[in-house]
Amino acid sequence: MKTNPIIRVIIPAYNEADSIPLVIKAVPSMVTEIIVCSNNSNDDTVINARNAGATVVEESTPGYGNACLKGMDYVASLPESTDIIVFLDGDYSDYPEQLVELVSPIIEKDIDFVIGSRVKELREAGSMTGPQIFGNWLATSLMRLFFNSRFTDLGPFRAIKYDKLLELKMEDRTYGWTVEMQLKALKKSFTYTEVSMKYRNRIGVSKVSGTVKGAIFAGVKILTWIFKYGFKK
């Protein structure tokens, strides 16, 4: 990987008007472009993101994966090249300034894929719910069982070489996006690692872990992907 890669950040966002400016302003200057994918937001997410200096694309069909795919479509339309894509949530639960640490294994060691792992020692109290913690443990345990994986988290703060991302042919349109990416990376024998990340209580209410319906649906999607790939030849 070249010394000064072109890095673009994709931020899926649904009604994150209060947090999105903080997220954008905390992204390090080494990033070439910040792309906020408004997923049918009906608050000031779009205007606040633009005012903070981000490129904004809009996806009217609900779904975390839909928003991420829209961001990827935008990147694919650019005449300029892209070396690394970083995915980052818009709720200010992650520390965007840690992007430097996140992309370091790609730049310095030519690793294909890096997960920001929300380790217990660095998490703010209450920042992850009980179902989230259990779901992460179950999913990563199953990935270890089926694929001999070393993943410890399904953290949404992640970086990947752009050409490798395209190779994955991502398709999940809702909550299975993160685990799909990890499973496909394992299947394709990409090199990967994790970087320990700080994690804090988000601004606003989570659309997934903050509701019973969201938590159940996310859990079902994640397990479906794992068992699909666990038995796939």
PDB file of C-alpha atoms in Angstrom:
ATOM      1  CA  MET A   1       0.000   0.000   0.000  1.00  0.00           C
ATOM      2  CA  LYS A   2       1.362   3.432  -0.926  1.00  0.00           C
ATOM      3  CA  THR A   3       2.391   5.885   1.785  1.00  0.00           C
ATOM      4  CA  ASN A   4      -0.363   8.427   1.177  1.00  0.00           C
ATOM      5  CA  PRO A   5      -3.412   6.407   0.100  1.00  0.00           C
ATOM      6  CA  ILE A   6      -6.699   7.902  -1.001  1.00  0.00           C
ATOM      7  CA  ILE A   7      -9.090   7.205   1.866  1.00  0.00           C
ATOM      8  CA  ARG A   8     -12.829   7.731   1.723  1.00  0.00           C
ATOM      9  CA  VAL A   9     -15.175   7.375   4.692  1.00  0.00           C
ATOM     10  CA  ILE A  10     -18.751   6.137   4.275  1.00  0.00           C
ATOM     11  CA  ILE A  11     -21.147   7.051   7.084  1.00  0.00           C
ATOM     12  CA  PRO A  12     -24.673   5.551   6.920  1.00  0.00           C
ATOM     13  CA  ALA A  13     -27.002   7.820   8.884  1.00  0.00           C
ATOM     14  CA  TYR A  14     -30.664   7.887   9.808  1.00  0.00           C
ATOM     15  CA  ASN A  15     -31.788  10.929  11.800  1.00  0.00           C
ATOM     16  CA  GLU A  16     -28.384  11.751  13.251  1.00  0.00           C
ATOM     17  CA  ALA A  17     -28.701  15.545  13.032  1.00  0.00           C
ATOM     18  CA  ASP A  18     -27.189  16.206  16.456  1.00  0.00           C
ATOM     19  CA  SER A  19     -24.247  13.823  16.190  1.00  0.00           C
ATOM     20  CA  ILE A  20     -23.250  13.953  12.530  1.00  0.00           C
ATOM     21  CA  PRO A  21     -21.359  17.296  12.682  1.00  0.00           C
ATOM     22  CA  LEU A  22     -19.301  16.009  15.621  1.00  0.00           C
ATOM     23  CA  VAL A  23     -18.456  12.811  13.743  1.00  0.00           C
ATOM     24  CA  ILE A  24     -17.417  14.652  10.589  1.00  0.00           C
ATOM     25  CA  LYS A  25     -15.292  17.230  12.403  1.00  0.00           C
ATOM     26  CA  ALA A  26     -13.441  14.485  14.305  1.00  0.00           C
ATOM     27  CA  VAL A  27     -12.396  12.591  11.150  1.00  0.00           C
ATOM     28  CA  PRO A  28      -8.620  13.046  10.616  1.00  0.00           C
ATOM     29  CA  SER A  29      -7.356  15.242   7.802  1.00  0.00           C
ATOM     30  CA  MET A  30      -5.659  12.271   6.116  1.00  0.00           C
ATOM     31  CA  VAL A  31      -9.116  11.365   4.723  1.00  0.00           C
ATOM     32  CA  THR A  32      -9.792  12.570   1.171  1.00  0.00           C
ATOM     33  CA  GLU A  33     -13.591  12.588   1.363  1.00  0.00           C
ATOM     34  CA  ILE A  34     -16.348  11.935   3.886  1.00  0.00           C
ATOM     35  CA  ILE A  35     -19.569  10.552   2.392  1.00  0.00           C
ATOM     36  CA  VAL A  36     -22.708  10.651   4.513  1.00  0.00           C
ATOM     37  CA  CYS A  37     -25.458   8.355   3.233  1.00  0.00           C
ATOM     38  CA  SER A  38     -28.723   9.695   4.586  1.00  0.00           C
ATOM     39  CA  ASN A  39     -31.075   6.739   4.880  1.00  0.00           C
ATOM     40  CA  ASN A  40     -34.450   8.464   4.571  1.00  0.00           C
ATOM     41  CA  SER A  41     -33.663  10.943   7.357  1.00  0.00           C
ATOM     42  CA  ASN A  42     -36.460  13.386   8.160  1.00  0.00           C
ATOM     43  CA  ASP A  43     -34.500  15.681  10.452  1.00  0.00           C
ATOM     44  CA  ASP A  44     -31.545  18.003   9.693  1.00  0.00           C
ATOM     45  CA  THR A  45     -29.021  15.211   9.091  1.00  0.00           C
ATOM     46  CA  VAL A  46     -28.508  16.186   5.446  1.00  0.00           C
ATOM     47  CA  ILE A  47     -28.065  19.922   5.945  1.00  0.00           C
ATOM     48  CA  ASN A  48     -25.889  19.467   9.033  1.00  0.00           C
ATOM     49  CA  ALA A  49     -23.659  16.969   7.231  1.00  0.00           C
ATOM     50  CA  ARG A  50     -23.216  19.322   4.259  1.00  0.00           C
ATOM     51  CA  ASN A  51     -22.512  22.280   6.513  1.00  0.00           C
ATOM     52  CA  ALA A  52     -19.834  20.211   8.277  1.00  0.00           C
ATOM     53  CA  GLY A  53     -18.103  19.580   4.937  1.00  0.00           C
ATOM     54  CA  ALA A  54     -19.285  16.112   3.943  1.00  0.00           C
ATOM     55  CA  THR A  55     -20.546  14.889   0.598  1.00  0.00           C
ATOM     56  CA  VAL A  56     -24.154  13.743   1.042  1.00  0.00           C
ATOM     57  CA  VAL A  57     -25.944  11.039  -0.922  1.00  0.00           C
ATOM     58  CA  GLU A  58     -29.475   9.963  -0.121  1.00  0.00           C
ATOM     59  CA  GLU A  59     -31.058   6.493  -0.026  1.00  0.00           C
ATOM     60  CA  SER A  60     -34.817   6.443   0.498  1.00  0.00           C
ATOM     61  CA  THR A  61     -35.120   2.685   1.038  1.00  0.00           C
ATOM     62  CA  PRO A  62     -34.581   1.913   4.744  1.00  0.00           C
ATOM     63  CA  GLY A  63     -31.737  -0.389   5.721  1.00  0.00           C
ATOM     64  CA  TYR A  64     -28.164  -0.049   6.987  1.00  0.00           C
ATOM     65  CA  GLY A  65     -26.856  -2.084   4.074  1.00  0.00           C
ATOM     66  CA  ASN A  66     -28.855  -0.014   1.588  1.00  0.00           C
ATOM     67  CA  ALA A  67     -27.159   3.137   2.867  1.00  0.00           C
ATOM     68  CA  CYS A  68     -23.704   1.551   2.662  1.00  0.00           C
ATOM     69  CA  LEU A  69     -24.365   0.299  -0.869  1.00  0.00           C
ATOM     70  CA  LYS A  70     -25.468   3.790  -1.926  1.00  0.00           C
ATOM     71  CA  GLY A  71     -22.189   5.151  -0.617  1.00  0.00           C
ATOM     72  CA  MET A  72     -20.302   2.513  -2.572  1.00  0.00           C
ATOM     73  CA  ASP A  73     -22.230   3.405  -5.732  1.00  0.00           C
ATOM     74  CA  TYR A  74     -21.139   7.010  -5.293  1.00  0.00           C
ATOM     75  CA  VAL A  75     -17.485   6.025  -4.871  1.00  0.00           C
ATOM     76  CA  ALA A  76     -17.700   3.818  -7.970  1.00  0.00           C
ATOM     77  CA  SER A  77     -18.973   6.806  -9.976  1.00  0.00           C
ATOM     78  CA  LEU A  78     -15.942   8.965  -9.200  1.00  0.00           C
ATOM     79  CA  PRO A  79     -13.253   9.525 -11.828  1.00  0.00           C
ATOM     80  CA  GLU A  80     -10.598   9.537  -9.101  1.00  0.00           C
ATOM     81  CA  SER A  81      -9.211   6.345  -7.609  1.00  0.00           C
ATOM     82  CA  THR A  82      -9.812   5.140  -4.047  1.00  0.00           C
ATOM     83  CA  ASP A  83      -7.415   2.986  -2.047  1.00  0.00           C
ATOM     84  CA  ILE A  84      -9.143   2.476   1.298  1.00  0.00           C
ATOM     85  CA  ILE A  85     -12.776   2.639   2.392  1.00  0.00           C
ATOM     86  CA  VAL A  86     -13.621   3.233   6.035  1.00  0.00           C
ATOM     87  CA  PHE A  87     -17.121   2.584   7.384  1.00  0.00           C
ATOM     88  CA  LEU A  88     -18.114   4.621  10.416  1.00  0.00           C
ATOM     89  CA  ASP A  89     -21.458   5.088  12.180  1.00  0.00           C
ATOM     90  CA  GLY A  90     -22.972   8.550  12.469  1.00  0.00           C
ATOM     91  CA  ASP A  91     -24.007   8.388  16.136  1.00  0.00           C
ATOM     92  CA  TYR A  92     -20.655   9.505  17.653  1.00  0.00           C
ATOM     93  CA  SER A  93     -20.251   6.269  19.627  1.00  0.00           C
ATOM     94  CA  ASP A  94     -16.904   5.575  17.968  1.00  0.00           C
ATOM     95  CA  TYR A  95     -13.922   7.929  18.125  1.00  0.00           C
ATOM     96  CA  PRO A  96     -13.345   9.021  14.502  1.00  0.00           C
ATOM     97  CA  GLU A  97      -9.871  10.324  15.356  1.00  0.00           C
ATOM     98  CA  GLN A  98      -8.849   6.681  15.878  1.00  0.00           C
ATOM     99  CA  LEU A  99      -9.174   6.203  12.136  1.00  0.00           C
ATOM    100  CA  VAL A 100      -5.411   6.754  11.990  1.00  0.00           C
ATOM    101  CA  GLU A 101      -4.895   3.612  14.098  1.00  0.00           C
ATOM    102  CA  LEU A 102      -7.556   1.721  12.143  1.00  0.00           C
ATOM    103  CA  VAL A 103      -5.952   2.172   8.726  1.00  0.00           C
ATOM    104  CA  SER A 104      -2.375   1.781   9.956  1.00  0.00           C
ATOM    105  CA  PRO A 105      -2.231  -2.033   9.429  1.00  0.00           C
ATOM    106  CA  ILE A 106      -3.368  -1.547   5.815  1.00  0.00           C
ATOM    107  CA  ILE A 107      -0.834   1.177   5.068  1.00  0.00           C
ATOM    108  CA  GLU A 108       2.109  -0.198   7.006  1.00  0.00           C
ATOM    109  CA  LYS A 109       1.594  -3.968   6.796  1.00  0.00           C
ATOM    110  CA  ASP A 110      -0.521  -4.333   3.638  1.00  0.00           C
ATOM    111  CA  ILE A 111      -3.376  -5.995   5.591  1.00  0.00           C
ATOM    112  CA  ASP A 112      -6.588  -6.241   3.555  1.00  0.00           C
ATOM    113  CA  PHE A 113      -9.239  -5.671   6.213  1.00  0.00           C
ATOM    114  CA  VAL A 114      -9.304  -4.164   9.721  1.00  0.00           C
ATOM    115  CA  ILE A 115     -12.058  -4.230  12.358  1.00  0.00           C
ATOM    116  CA  GLY A 116     -12.248  -1.687  15.158  1.00  0.00           C
ATOM    117  CA  SER A 117     -12.878  -3.929  18.168  1.00  0.00           C
ATOM    118  CA  ARG A 118     -14.928  -2.417  20.985  1.00  0.00           C
ATOM    119  CA  VAL A 119     -12.999  -4.044  23.812  1.00  0.00           C
ATOM    120  CA  LYS A 120     -14.505  -4.093  27.298  1.00  0.00           C
ATOM    121  CA  GLU A 121     -11.634  -2.184  28.925  1.00  0.00           C
ATOM    122  CA  LEU A 122     -12.139   0.791  26.571  1.00  0.00           C
ATOM    123  CA  ARG A 123     -15.950   0.862  26.489  1.00  0.00           C
ATOM    124  CA  GLU A 124     -17.890   3.507  28.372  1.00  0.00           C
ATOM    125  CA  ALA A 125     -20.381   2.041  30.845  1.00  0.00           C
ATOM    126  CA  GLY A 126     -23.717   1.388  29.147  1.00  0.00           C
ATOM    127  CA  SER A 127     -22.406   1.983  25.619  1.00  0.00           C
ATOM    128  CA  MET A 128     -23.286  -1.574  24.569  1.00  0.00           C
ATOM    129  CA  THR A 129     -26.445  -3.312  25.712  1.00  0.00           C
ATOM    130  CA  GLY A 130     -26.594  -6.837  27.110  1.00  0.00           C
ATOM    131  CA  PRO A 131     -28.111  -8.225  23.890  1.00  0.00           C
ATOM    132  CA  GLN A 132     -25.359  -6.524  21.860  1.00  0.00           C
ATOM    133  CA  ILE A 133     -22.600  -7.997  24.004  1.00  0.00           C
ATOM    134  CA  PHE A 134     -24.156 -11.471  23.895  1.00  0.00           C
ATOM    135  CA  GLY A 135     -24.830 -11.229  20.157  1.00  0.00           C
ATOM    136  CA  ASN A 136     -21.224 -10.272  19.454  1.00  0.00           C
ATOM    137  CA  TRP A 137     -19.955 -13.140  21.590  1.00  0.00           C
ATOM    138  CA  LEU A 138     -22.268 -15.657  19.911  1.00  0.00           C
ATOM    139  CA  ALA A 139     -21.545 -14.498  16.374  1.00  0.00           C
ATOM    140  CA  THR A 140     -17.776 -14.401  16.809  1.00  0.00           C
ATOM    141  CA  SER A 141     -17.820 -17.756  18.628  1.00  0.00           C
ATOM    142  CA  LEU A 142     -19.697 -19.334  15.717  1.00  0.00           C
ATOM    143  CA  MET A 143     -17.287 -17.789  13.226  1.00  0.00           C
ATOM    144  CA  ARG A 144     -14.415 -19.243  15.236  1.00  0.00           C
ATOM    145  CA  LEU A 145     -16.125 -22.652  15.212  1.00  0.00           C
ATOM    146  CA  PHE A 146     -16.987 -22.715  11.505  1.00  0.00           C
ATOM    147  CA  PHE A 147     -14.069 -20.753  10.035  1.00  0.00           C
ATOM    148  CA  ASN A 148     -11.333 -20.767  12.691  1.00  0.00           C
ATOM    149  CA  SER A 149     -11.704 -16.980  12.708  1.00  0.00           C
ATOM    150  CA  ARG A 150      -9.949 -14.614  15.126  1.00  0.00           C
ATOM    151  CA  PHE A 151     -12.666 -11.939  15.091  1.00  0.00           C
ATOM    152  CA  THR A 152     -13.852 -10.773  18.514  1.00  0.00           C
ATOM    153  CA  ASP A 153     -16.354  -8.126  17.400  1.00  0.00           C
ATOM    154  CA  LEU A 154     -18.747  -7.133  14.615  1.00  0.00           C
ATOM    155  CA  GLY A 155     -17.816  -3.486  15.113  1.00  0.00           C
ATOM    156  CA  PRO A 156     -19.112  -1.131  12.398  1.00  0.00           C
ATOM    157  CA  PHE A 157     -15.936   1.019  12.505  1.00  0.00           C
ATOM    158  CA  ARG A 158     -13.844  -0.809   9.915  1.00  0.00           C
ATOM    159  CA  ALA A 159     -11.414  -0.252   7.064  1.00  0.00           C
ATOM    160  CA  ILE A 160     -10.817  -2.273   3.922  1.00  0.00           C
ATOM    161  CA  LYS A 161      -8.846  -1.940   0.718  1.00  0.00           C
ATOM    162  CA  TYR A 162     -11.255  -0.668  -1.913  1.00  0.00           C
ATOM    163  CA  ASP A 163     -10.402  -3.340  -4.477  1.00  0.00           C
ATOM    164  CA  LYS A 164     -10.961  -6.030  -1.842  1.00  0.00           C
ATOM    165  CA  LEU A 165     -14.324  -4.506  -0.912  1.00  0.00           C
ATOM    166  CA  LEU A 166     -15.444  -4.713  -4.533  1.00  0.00           C
ATOM    167  CA  GLU A 167     -14.310  -8.332  -4.647  1.00  0.00           C
ATOM    168  CA  LEU A 168     -16.732  -9.180  -1.818  1.00  0.00           C
ATOM    169  CA  LYS A 169     -19.790  -8.263  -3.942  1.00  0.00           C
ATOM    170  CA  MET A 170     -21.695  -7.051  -0.890  1.00  0.00           C
ATOM    171  CA  GLU A 171     -25.440  -7.604  -0.985  1.00  0.00           C
ATOM    172  CA  ASP A 172     -27.086  -7.466   2.460  1.00  0.00           C
ATOM    173  CA  ARG A 173     -29.397  -4.472   2.684  1.00  0.00           C
ATOM    174  CA  THR A 174     -30.158  -4.379   6.387  1.00  0.00           C
ATOM    175  CA  TYR A 175     -28.496  -5.456   9.629  1.00  0.00           C
ATOM    176  CA  GLY A 176     -26.456  -8.332   8.216  1.00  0.00           C
ATOM    177  CA  TRP A 177     -24.019  -5.999   6.433  1.00  0.00           C
ATOM    178  CA  THR A 178     -21.176  -6.170   8.957  1.00  0.00           C
ATOM    179  CA  VAL A 179     -21.175  -9.926   9.434  1.00  0.00           C
ATOM    180  CA  GLU A 180     -21.541 -10.515   5.677  1.00  0.00           C
ATOM    181  CA  MET A 181     -18.368  -8.545   5.086  1.00  0.00           C
ATOM    182  CA  GLN A 182     -16.448 -10.517   7.698  1.00  0.00           C
ATOM    183  CA  LEU A 183     -17.699 -13.901   6.502  1.00  0.00           C
ATOM    184  CA  LYS A 184     -16.899 -13.176   2.870  1.00  0.00           C
ATOM    185  CA  ALA A 185     -13.457 -11.896   3.821  1.00  0.00           C
ATOM    186  CA  LEU A 186     -12.846 -15.191   5.650  1.00  0.00           C
ATOM    187  CA  LYS A 187     -14.082 -17.230   2.693  1.00  0.00           C
ATOM    188  CA  LYS A 188     -11.748 -15.347   0.370  1.00  0.00           C
ATOM    189  CA  SER A 189      -8.814 -15.714   2.762  1.00  0.00           C
ATOM    190  CA  PHE A 190      -8.217 -11.981   3.035  1.00  0.00           C
ATOM    191  CA  THR A 191      -5.610 -10.922   5.544  1.00  0.00           C
ATOM    192  CA  TYR A 192      -7.264  -9.218   8.497  1.00  0.00           C
ATOM    193  CA  THR A 193      -6.695  -7.937  11.984  1.00  0.00           C
ATOM    194  CA  GLU A 194      -8.447  -6.024  14.758  1.00  0.00           C
ATOM    195  CA  VAL A 195      -7.488  -2.780  16.471  1.00  0.00           C
ATOM    196  CA  SER A 196      -8.779  -2.084  19.983  1.00  0.00           C
ATOM    197  CA  MET A 197     -11.052   0.952  19.999  1.00  0.00           C
ATOM    198  CA  LYS A 198     -12.633   3.216  22.561  1.00  0.00           C
ATOM    199  CA  TYR A 199     -16.420   3.273  22.532  1.00  0.00           C
ATOM    200  CA  ARG A 200     -18.891   5.649  24.198  1.00  0.00           C
ATOM    201  CA  ASN A 201     -22.613   6.085  24.622  1.00  0.00           C
ATOM    202  CA  ARG A 202     -24.149   7.191  21.379  1.00  0.00           C
ATOM    203  CA  ILE A 203     -26.046  10.427  20.862  1.00  0.00           C
ATOM    204  CA  GLY A 204     -29.758   9.612  20.484  1.00  0.00           C
ATOM    205  CA  VAL A 205     -31.467   6.222  20.475  1.00  0.00           C
ATOM    206  CA  SER A 206     -30.110   3.253  18.537  1.00  0.00           C
ATOM    207  CA  LYS A 207     -32.319   2.072  15.675  1.00  0.00           C
ATOM    208  CA  VAL A 208     -31.123  -1.500  16.278  1.00  0.00           C
ATOM    209  CA  SER A 209     -30.177  -2.212  19.891  1.00  0.00           C
ATOM    210  CA  GLY A 210     -32.518   0.511  21.158  1.00  0.00           C
ATOM    211  CA  THR A 211     -35.639  -1.436  20.174  1.00  0.00           C
ATOM    212  CA  VAL A 212     -36.702  -5.026  20.826  1.00  0.00           C
ATOM    213  CA  LYS A 213     -37.744  -5.464  17.192  1.00  0.00           C
ATOM    214  CA  GLY A 214     -34.433  -4.093  15.917  1.00  0.00           C
ATOM    215  CA  ALA A 215     -32.365  -6.276  18.227  1.00  0.00           C
ATOM    216  CA  ILE A 216     -34.257  -9.441  17.276  1.00  0.00           C
ATOM    217  CA  PHE A 217     -34.159  -8.705  13.550  1.00  0.00           C
ATOM    218  CA  ALA A 218     -30.437  -7.933  13.678  1.00  0.00           C
ATOM    219  CA  GLY A 219     -29.772 -11.165  15.582  1.00  0.00           C
ATOM    220  CA  VAL A 220     -31.707 -13.247  13.073  1.00  0.00           C
ATOM    221  CA  LYS A 221     -29.907 -11.645  10.111  1.00  0.00           C
ATOM    222  CA  ILE A 222     -26.487 -12.203  11.659  1.00  0.00           C
ATOM    223  CA  LEU A 223     -27.145 -15.858  12.489  1.00  0.00           C
ATOM    224  CA  THR A 224     -28.649 -16.463   9.046  1.00  0.00           C
ATOM    225  CA  TRP A 225     -25.458 -15.249   7.361  1.00  0.00           C
ATOM    226  CA  ILE A 226     -23.258 -17.318   9.647  1.00  0.00           C
ATOM    227  CA  PHE A 227     -25.153 -20.563   9.107  1.00  0.00           C
ATOM    228  CA  LYS A 228     -25.488 -19.880   5.369  1.00  0.00           C
ATOM    229  CA  TYR A 229     -21.725 -19.576   5.008  1.00  0.00           C
ATOM    230  CA  GLY A 230     -20.974 -22.206   7.633  1.00  0.00           C
ATOM    231  CA  PHE A 231     -22.547 -24.921   5.500  1.00  0.00           C
ATOM    232  CA  LYS A 232     -21.746 -23.445   2.099  1.00  0.00           C
ATOM    233  CA  LYS A 233     -19.145 -25.320   0.089  1.00  0.00           C
TER     234      LYS A 233
END
